[in-house]
PDB file of C-alpha atoms in Angstrom:
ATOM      1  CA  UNK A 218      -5.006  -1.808  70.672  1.00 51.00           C
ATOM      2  CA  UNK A 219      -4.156  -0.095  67.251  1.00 53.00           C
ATOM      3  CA  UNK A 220      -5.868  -1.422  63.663  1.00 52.00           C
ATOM      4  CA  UNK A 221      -3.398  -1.676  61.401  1.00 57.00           C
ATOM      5  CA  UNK A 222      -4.177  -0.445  58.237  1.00 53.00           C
ATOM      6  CA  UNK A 223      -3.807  -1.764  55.188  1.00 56.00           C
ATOM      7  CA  UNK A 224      -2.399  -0.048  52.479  1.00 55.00           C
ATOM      8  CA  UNK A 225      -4.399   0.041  49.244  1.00 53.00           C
ATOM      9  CA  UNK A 226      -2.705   0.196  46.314  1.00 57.00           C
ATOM     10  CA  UNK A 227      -4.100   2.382  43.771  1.00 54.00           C
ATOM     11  CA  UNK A 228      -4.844   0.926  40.197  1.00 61.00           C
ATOM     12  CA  UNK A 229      -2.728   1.731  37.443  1.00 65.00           C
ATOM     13  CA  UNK A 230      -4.743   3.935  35.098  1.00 80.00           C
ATOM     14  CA  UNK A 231      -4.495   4.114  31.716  1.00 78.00           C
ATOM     15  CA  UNK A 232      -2.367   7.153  31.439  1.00 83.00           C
ATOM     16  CA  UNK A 233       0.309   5.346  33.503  1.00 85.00           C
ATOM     17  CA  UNK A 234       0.532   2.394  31.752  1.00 84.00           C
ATOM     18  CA  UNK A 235       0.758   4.746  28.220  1.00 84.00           C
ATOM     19  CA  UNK A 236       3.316   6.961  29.993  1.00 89.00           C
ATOM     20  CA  UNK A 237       5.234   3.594  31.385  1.00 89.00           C
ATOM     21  CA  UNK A 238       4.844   2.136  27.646  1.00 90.00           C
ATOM     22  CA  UNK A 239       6.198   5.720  26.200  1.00 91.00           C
ATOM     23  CA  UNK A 240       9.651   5.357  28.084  1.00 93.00           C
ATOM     24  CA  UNK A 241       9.916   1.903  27.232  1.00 92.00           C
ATOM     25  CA  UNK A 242       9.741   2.608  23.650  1.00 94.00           C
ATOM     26  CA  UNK A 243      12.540   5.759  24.358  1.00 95.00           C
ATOM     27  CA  UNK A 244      14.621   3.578  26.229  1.00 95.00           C
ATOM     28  CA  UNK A 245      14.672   1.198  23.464  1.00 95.00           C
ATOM     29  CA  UNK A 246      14.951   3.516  20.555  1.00 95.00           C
ATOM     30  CA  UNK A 247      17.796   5.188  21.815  1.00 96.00           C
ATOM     31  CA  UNK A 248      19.645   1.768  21.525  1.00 96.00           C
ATOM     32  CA  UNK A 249      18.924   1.463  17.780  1.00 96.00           C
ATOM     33  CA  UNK A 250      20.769   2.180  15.010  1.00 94.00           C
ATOM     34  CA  UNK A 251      20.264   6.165  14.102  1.00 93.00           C
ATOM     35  CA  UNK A 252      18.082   6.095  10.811  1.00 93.00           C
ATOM     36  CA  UNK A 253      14.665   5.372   8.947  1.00 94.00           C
ATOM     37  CA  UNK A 254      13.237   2.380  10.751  1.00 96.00           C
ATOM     38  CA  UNK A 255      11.166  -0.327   8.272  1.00 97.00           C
ATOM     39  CA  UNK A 256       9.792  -3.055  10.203  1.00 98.00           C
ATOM     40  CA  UNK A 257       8.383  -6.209   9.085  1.00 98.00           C
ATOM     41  CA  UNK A 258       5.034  -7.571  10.144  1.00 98.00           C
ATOM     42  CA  UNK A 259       3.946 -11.053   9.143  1.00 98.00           C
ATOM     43  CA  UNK A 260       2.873 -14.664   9.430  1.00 97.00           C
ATOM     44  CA  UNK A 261       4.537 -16.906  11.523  1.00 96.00           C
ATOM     45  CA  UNK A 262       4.057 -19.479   9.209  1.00 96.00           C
ATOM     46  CA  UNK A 263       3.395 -19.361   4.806  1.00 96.00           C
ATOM     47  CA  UNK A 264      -0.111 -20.116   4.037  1.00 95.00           C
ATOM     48  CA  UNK A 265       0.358 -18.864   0.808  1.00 93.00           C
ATOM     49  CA  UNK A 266       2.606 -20.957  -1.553  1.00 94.00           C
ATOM     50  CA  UNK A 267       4.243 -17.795  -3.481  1.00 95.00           C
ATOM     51  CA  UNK A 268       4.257 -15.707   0.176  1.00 97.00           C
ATOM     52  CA  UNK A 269       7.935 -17.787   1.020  1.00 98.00           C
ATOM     53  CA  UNK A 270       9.094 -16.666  -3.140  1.00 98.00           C
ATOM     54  CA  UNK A 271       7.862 -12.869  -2.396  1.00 98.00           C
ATOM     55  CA  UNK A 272       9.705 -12.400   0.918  1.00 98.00           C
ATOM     56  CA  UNK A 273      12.956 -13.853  -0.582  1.00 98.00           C
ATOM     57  CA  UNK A 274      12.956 -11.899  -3.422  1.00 98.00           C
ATOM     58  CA  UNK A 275      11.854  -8.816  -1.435  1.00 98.00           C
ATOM     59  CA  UNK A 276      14.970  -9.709   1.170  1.00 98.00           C
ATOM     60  CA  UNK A 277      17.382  -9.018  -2.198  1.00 97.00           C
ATOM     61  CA  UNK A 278      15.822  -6.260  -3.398  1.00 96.00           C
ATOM     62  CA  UNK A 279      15.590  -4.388  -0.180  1.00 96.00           C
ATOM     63  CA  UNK A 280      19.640  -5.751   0.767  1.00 95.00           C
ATOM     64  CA  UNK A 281      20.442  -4.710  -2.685  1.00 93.00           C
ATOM     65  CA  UNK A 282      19.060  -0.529  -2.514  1.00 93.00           C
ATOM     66  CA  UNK A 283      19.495  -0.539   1.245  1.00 92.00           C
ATOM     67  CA  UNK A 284      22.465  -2.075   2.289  1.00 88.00           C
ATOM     68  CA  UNK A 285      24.234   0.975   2.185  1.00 89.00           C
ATOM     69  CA  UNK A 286      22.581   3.383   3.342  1.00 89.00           C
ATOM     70  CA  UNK A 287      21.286   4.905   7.097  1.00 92.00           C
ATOM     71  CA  UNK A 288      17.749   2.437   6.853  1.00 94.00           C
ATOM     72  CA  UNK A 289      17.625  -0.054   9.541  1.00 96.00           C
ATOM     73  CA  UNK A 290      15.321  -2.970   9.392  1.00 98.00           C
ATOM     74  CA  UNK A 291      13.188  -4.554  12.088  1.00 98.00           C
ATOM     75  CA  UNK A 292      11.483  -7.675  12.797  1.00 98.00           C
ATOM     76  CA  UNK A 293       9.878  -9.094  16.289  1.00 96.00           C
ATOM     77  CA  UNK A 294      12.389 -11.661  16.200  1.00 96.00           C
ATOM     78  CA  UNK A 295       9.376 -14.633  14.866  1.00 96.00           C
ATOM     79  CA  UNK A 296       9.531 -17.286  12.375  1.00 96.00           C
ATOM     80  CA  UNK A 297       8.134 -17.378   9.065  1.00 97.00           C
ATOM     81  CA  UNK A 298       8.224 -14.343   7.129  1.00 98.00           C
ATOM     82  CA  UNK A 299       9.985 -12.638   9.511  1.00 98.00           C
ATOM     83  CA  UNK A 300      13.151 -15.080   9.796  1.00 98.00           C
ATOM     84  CA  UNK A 301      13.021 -15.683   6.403  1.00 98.00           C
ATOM     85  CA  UNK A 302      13.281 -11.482   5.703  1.00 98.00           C
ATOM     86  CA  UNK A 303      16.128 -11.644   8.077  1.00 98.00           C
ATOM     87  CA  UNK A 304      18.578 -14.504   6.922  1.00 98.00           C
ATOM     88  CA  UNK A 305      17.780 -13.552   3.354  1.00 97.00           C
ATOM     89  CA  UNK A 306      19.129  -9.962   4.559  1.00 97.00           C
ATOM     90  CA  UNK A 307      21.660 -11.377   6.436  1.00 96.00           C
ATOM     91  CA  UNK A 308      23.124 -13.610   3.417  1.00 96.00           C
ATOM     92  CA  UNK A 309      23.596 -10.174   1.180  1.00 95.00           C
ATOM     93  CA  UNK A 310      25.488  -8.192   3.818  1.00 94.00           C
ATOM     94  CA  UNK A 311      22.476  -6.006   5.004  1.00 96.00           C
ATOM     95  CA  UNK A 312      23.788  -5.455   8.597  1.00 95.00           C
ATOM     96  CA  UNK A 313      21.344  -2.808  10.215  1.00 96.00           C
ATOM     97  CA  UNK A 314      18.854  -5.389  10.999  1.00 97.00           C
ATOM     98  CA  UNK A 315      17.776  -5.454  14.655  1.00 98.00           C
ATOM     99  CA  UNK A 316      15.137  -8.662  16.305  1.00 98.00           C
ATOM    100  CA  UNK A 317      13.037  -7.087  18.751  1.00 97.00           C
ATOM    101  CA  UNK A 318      12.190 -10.143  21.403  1.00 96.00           C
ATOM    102  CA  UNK A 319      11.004 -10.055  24.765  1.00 94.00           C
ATOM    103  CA  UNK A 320      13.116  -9.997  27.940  1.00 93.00           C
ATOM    104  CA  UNK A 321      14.566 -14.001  28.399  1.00 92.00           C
ATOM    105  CA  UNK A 322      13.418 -14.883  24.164  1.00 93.00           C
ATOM    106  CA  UNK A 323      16.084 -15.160  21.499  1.00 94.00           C
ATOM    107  CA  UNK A 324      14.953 -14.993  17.579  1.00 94.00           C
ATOM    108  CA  UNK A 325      17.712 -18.092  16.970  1.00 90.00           C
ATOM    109  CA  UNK A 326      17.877 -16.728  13.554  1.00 91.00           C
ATOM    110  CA  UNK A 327      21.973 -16.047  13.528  1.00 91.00           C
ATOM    111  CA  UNK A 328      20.764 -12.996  11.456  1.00 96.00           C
ATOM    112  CA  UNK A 329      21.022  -9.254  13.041  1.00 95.00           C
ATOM    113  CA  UNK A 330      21.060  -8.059  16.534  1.00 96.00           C
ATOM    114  CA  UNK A 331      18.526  -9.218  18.934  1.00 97.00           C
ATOM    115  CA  UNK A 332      17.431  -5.981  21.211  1.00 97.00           C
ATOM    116  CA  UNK A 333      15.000  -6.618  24.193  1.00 95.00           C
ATOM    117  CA  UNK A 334      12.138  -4.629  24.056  1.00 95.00           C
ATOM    118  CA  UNK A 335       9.340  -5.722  26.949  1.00 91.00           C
ATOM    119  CA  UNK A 336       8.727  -7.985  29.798  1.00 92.00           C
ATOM    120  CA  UNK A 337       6.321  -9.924  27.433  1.00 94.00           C
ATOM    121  CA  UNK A 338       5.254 -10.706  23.781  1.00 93.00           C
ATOM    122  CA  UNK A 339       2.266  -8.219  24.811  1.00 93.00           C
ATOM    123  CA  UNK A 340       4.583  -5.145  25.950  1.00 94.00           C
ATOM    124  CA  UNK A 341       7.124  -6.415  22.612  1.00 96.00           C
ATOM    125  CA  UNK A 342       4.556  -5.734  20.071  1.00 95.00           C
ATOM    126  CA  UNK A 343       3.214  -2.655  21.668  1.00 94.00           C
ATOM    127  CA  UNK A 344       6.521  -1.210  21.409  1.00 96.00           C
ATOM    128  CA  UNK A 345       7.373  -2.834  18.180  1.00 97.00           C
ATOM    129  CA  UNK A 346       4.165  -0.646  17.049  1.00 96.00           C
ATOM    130  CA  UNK A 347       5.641   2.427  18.231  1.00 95.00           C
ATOM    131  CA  UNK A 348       9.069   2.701  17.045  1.00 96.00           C
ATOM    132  CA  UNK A 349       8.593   2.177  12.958  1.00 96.00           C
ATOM    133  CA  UNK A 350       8.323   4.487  10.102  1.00 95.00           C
ATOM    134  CA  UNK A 351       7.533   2.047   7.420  1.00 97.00           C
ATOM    135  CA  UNK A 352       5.531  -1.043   8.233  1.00 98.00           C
ATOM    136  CA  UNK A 353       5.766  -3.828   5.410  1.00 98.00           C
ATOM    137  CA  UNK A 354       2.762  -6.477   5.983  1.00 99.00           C
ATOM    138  CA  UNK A 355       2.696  -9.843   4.394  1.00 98.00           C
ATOM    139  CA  UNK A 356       0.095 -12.154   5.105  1.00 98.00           C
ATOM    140  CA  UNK A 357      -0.450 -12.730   8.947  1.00 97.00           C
ATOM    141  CA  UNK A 358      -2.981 -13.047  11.831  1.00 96.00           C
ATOM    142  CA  UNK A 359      -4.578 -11.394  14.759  1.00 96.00           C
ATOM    143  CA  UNK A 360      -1.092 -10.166  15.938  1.00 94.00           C
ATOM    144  CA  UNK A 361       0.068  -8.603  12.675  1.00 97.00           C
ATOM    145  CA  UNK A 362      -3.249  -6.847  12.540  1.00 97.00           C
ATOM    146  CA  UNK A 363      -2.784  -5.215  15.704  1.00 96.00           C
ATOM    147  CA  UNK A 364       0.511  -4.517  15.684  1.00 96.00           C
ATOM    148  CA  UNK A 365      -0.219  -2.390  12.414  1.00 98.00           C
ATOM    149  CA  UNK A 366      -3.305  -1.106  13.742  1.00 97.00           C
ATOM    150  CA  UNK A 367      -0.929   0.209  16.526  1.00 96.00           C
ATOM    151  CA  UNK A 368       1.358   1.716  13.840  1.00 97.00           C
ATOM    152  CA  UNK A 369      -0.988   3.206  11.300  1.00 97.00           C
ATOM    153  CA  UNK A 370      -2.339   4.812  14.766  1.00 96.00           C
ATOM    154  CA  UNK A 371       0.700   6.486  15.418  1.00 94.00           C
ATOM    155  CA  UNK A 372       1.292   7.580  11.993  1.00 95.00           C
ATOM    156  CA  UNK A 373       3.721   5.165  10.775  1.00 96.00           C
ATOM    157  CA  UNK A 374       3.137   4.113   6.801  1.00 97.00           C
ATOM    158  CA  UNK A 375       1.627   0.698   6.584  1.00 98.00           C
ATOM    159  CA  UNK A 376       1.776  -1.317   3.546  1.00 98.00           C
ATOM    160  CA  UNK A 377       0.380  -4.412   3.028  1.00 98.00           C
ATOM    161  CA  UNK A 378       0.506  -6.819   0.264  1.00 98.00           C
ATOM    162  CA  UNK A 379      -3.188  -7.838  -0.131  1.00 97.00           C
ATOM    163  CA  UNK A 380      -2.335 -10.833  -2.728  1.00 97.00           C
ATOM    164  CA  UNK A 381      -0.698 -12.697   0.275  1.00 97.00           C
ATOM    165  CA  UNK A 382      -3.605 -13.092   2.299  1.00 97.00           C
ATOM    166  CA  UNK A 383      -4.623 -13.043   5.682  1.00 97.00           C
ATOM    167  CA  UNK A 384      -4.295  -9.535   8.004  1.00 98.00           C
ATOM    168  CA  UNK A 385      -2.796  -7.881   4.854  1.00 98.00           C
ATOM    169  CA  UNK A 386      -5.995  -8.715   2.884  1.00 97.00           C
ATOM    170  CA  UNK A 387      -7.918  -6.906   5.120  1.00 97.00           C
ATOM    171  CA  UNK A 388      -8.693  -9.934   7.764  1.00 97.00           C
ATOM    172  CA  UNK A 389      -8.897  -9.675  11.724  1.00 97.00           C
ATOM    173  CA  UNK A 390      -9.736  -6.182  11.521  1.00 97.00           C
ATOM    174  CA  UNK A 391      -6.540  -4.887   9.798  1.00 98.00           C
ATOM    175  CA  UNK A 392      -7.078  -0.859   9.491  1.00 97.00           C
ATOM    176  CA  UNK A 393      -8.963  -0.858   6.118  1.00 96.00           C
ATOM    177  CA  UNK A 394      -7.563   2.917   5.894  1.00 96.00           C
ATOM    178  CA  UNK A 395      -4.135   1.458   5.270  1.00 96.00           C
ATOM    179  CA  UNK A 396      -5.877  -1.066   2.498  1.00 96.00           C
ATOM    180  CA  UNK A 397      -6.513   2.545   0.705  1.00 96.00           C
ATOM    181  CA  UNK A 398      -3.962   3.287  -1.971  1.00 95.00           C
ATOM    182  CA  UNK A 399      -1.395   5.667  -0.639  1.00 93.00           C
ATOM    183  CA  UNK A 400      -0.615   8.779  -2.292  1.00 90.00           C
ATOM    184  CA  UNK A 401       2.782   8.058  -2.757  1.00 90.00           C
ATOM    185  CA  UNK A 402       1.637   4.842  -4.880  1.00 95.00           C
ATOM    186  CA  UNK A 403       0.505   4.891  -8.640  1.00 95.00           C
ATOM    187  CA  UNK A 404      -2.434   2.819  -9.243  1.00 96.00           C
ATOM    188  CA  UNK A 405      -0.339   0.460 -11.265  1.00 96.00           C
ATOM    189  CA  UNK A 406       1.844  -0.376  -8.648  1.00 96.00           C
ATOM    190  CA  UNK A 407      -1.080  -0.804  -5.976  1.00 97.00           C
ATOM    191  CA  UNK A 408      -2.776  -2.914  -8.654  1.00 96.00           C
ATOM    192  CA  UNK A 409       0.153  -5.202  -8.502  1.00 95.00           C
ATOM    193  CA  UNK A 410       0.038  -5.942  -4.832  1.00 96.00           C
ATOM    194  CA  UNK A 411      -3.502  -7.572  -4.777  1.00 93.00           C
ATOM    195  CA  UNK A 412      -2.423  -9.868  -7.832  1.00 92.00           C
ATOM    196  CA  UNK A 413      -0.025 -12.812  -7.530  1.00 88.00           C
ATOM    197  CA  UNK A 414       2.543 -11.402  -9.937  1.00 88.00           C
ATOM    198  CA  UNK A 415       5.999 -12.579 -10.313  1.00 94.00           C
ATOM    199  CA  UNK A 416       7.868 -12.004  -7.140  1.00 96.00           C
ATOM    200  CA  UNK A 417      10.931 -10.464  -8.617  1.00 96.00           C
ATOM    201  CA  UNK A 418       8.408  -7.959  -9.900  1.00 96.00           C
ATOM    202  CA  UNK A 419       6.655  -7.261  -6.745  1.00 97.00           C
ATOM    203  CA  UNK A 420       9.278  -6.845  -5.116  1.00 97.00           C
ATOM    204  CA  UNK A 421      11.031  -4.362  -7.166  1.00 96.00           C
ATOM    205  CA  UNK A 422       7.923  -2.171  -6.952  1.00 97.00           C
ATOM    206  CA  UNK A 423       7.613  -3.054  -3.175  1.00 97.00           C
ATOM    207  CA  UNK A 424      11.091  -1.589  -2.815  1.00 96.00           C
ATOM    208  CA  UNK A 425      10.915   1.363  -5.014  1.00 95.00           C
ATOM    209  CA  UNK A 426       7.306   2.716  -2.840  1.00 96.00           C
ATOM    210  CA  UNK A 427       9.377   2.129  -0.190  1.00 95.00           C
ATOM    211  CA  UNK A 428      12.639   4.188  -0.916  1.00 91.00           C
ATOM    212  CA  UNK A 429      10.059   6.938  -2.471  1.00 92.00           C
ATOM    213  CA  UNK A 430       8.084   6.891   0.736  1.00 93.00           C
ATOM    214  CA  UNK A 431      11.766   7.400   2.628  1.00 90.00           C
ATOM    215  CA  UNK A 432      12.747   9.974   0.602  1.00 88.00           C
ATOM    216  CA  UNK A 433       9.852  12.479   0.662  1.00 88.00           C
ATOM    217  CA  UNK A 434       9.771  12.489   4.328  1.00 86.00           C
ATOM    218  CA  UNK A 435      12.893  12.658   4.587  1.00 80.00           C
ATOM    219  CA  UNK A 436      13.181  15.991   2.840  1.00 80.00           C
ATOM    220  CA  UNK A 437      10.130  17.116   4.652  1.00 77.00           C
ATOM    221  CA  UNK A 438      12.379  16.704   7.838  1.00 69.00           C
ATOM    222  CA  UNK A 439      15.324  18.570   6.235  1.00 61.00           C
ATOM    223  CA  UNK A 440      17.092  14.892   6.577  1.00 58.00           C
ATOM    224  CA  UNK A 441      18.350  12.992   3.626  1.00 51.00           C
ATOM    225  CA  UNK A 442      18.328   8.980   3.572  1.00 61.00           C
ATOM    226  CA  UNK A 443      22.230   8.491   3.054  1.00 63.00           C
ATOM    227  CA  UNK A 444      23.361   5.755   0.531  1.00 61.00           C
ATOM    228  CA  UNK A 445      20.227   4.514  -0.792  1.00 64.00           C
ATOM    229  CA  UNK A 446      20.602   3.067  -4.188  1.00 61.00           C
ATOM    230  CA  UNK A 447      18.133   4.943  -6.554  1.00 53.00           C
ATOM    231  CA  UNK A 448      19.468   3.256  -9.989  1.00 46.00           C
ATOM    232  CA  UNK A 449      18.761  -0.164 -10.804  1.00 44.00           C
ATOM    233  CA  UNK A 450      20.360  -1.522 -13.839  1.00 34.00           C
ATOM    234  CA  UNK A 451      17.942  -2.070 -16.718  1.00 36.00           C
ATOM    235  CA  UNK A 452      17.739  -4.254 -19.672  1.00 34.00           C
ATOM    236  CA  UNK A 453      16.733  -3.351 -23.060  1.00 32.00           C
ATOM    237  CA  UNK A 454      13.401  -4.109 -22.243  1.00 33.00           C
ATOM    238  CA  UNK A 455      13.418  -1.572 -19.100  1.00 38.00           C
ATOM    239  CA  UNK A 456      12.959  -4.205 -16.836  1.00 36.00           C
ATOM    240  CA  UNK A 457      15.375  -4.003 -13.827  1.00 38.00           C
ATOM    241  CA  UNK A 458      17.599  -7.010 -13.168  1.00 36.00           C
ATOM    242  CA  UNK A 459      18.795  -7.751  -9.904  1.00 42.00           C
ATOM    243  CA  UNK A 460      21.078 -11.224  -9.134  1.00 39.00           C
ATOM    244  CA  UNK A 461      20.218 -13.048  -6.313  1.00 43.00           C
TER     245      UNK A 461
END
């Protein structure tokens, strides 16, 4: 009489599972919009009184220089400051704005596409680390830090705004080389981040490192970032006005 044999199956090794993850992240980038990616990384909830302010007024400025140009937006489809980033876009007529859930999960937020990326919330932020250029932080948890741990790992740009708190402060082990001011940043306008300033004013700053940071790379790629709006109107004091 013949043993059967079982069949071992061999454990998935690390490489695998990075090499599984990497065509995942293809797979799902090659059903995005074509164009820089900014993604949005935050709390699932305001802690911060002026946080829900700051994103709303960030939502207009970023609609307002964006809105038409090549940039597409992305969130992980979560409440907080991500919904709130996404129906304030929504309202102004940003349309490039994609949810990134997991496989069965809606957003709900009647703002953007929703795009499955991963079996699970685990495999969604993985990729969701992957696939930005840009990471904007604001506040957040655990998740947000390693989501832009993730990102600043794979060379992405991640800036946080310190003032709000939380991961972006430099909590749960956020990358403290992204708390470093960027090149691309004057001290002023770092400065400005770790104080609770107006948010119209953040904002407007938050925006303009933003389109800079776009722009440089863009020419170091021999690309341009179409239909970005580089003039803000001004008032006699120089400050920019914006109606929202």
């Amino acid at each position: 009489e013949q043993k059967q044999t079982r069949k071992l199956r061999r454990p998935r090794t690390r490489e695998c599972e990075e090499a599984e993850m990497n065509v995942l992240t293809k797979s799902v980038e090659e059903q995005l919009p074509a164009g820089p990616r900014i993604c949005i990384l935050g709390s699932t909830a305001f802690w911060n009184e002026a946080t829900e302010p700051l994103v709303k007024a960030l939502a207009c400025r970023l609609s307002s220089s964006l809105r038409d140009s090549n940039a597409v937006i992305l969130t992980g489809g979560m409440t907080g400051v991500q919904e709130v980033m996404a129906k304030g876009l929504a309202d102004r007529g940003f349309v490039r704005l994609v949810n990134l859930v997991h496989l069965g999960h809606e957003s709900g937020f009647n703002a953007g596409e929703d795009l499955a990326a991963g079996l699970d919330a685990a495999e969604r932020r993985k990729v969701f680390g992957r696939l930005g250029d840009v990471y904007l932080c604001i506040e957040g948890g655990p998740g947000v830090a390693e989501e832009a741990n993730m990102a600043f790992e794979n060379g992405a740009f991640v800036l946080p705004i310190p003032s709000t708190g939380g991961a972006s402060s430099g909590a749960f082990n956020f990358p403290q080389a992204a708390l470093e001011r960027p090149r691309c940043v004057s001290p002023e306008e770092w400065a400005s981040f770790s104080t609770d300033g107006h948010p119209e004013e953040v904002a407007s700053t938050v925006v303009k490192v933003l389109s800079r940071y776009l722009e440089e790379e863009a020419k170091k790629s021999g690309e341009l970032l179409k239909g970005a709006s580089n003039e803000e109107i001004t008032s006699a004091r120089g400050h920019s006005i914006v109606s929202c």
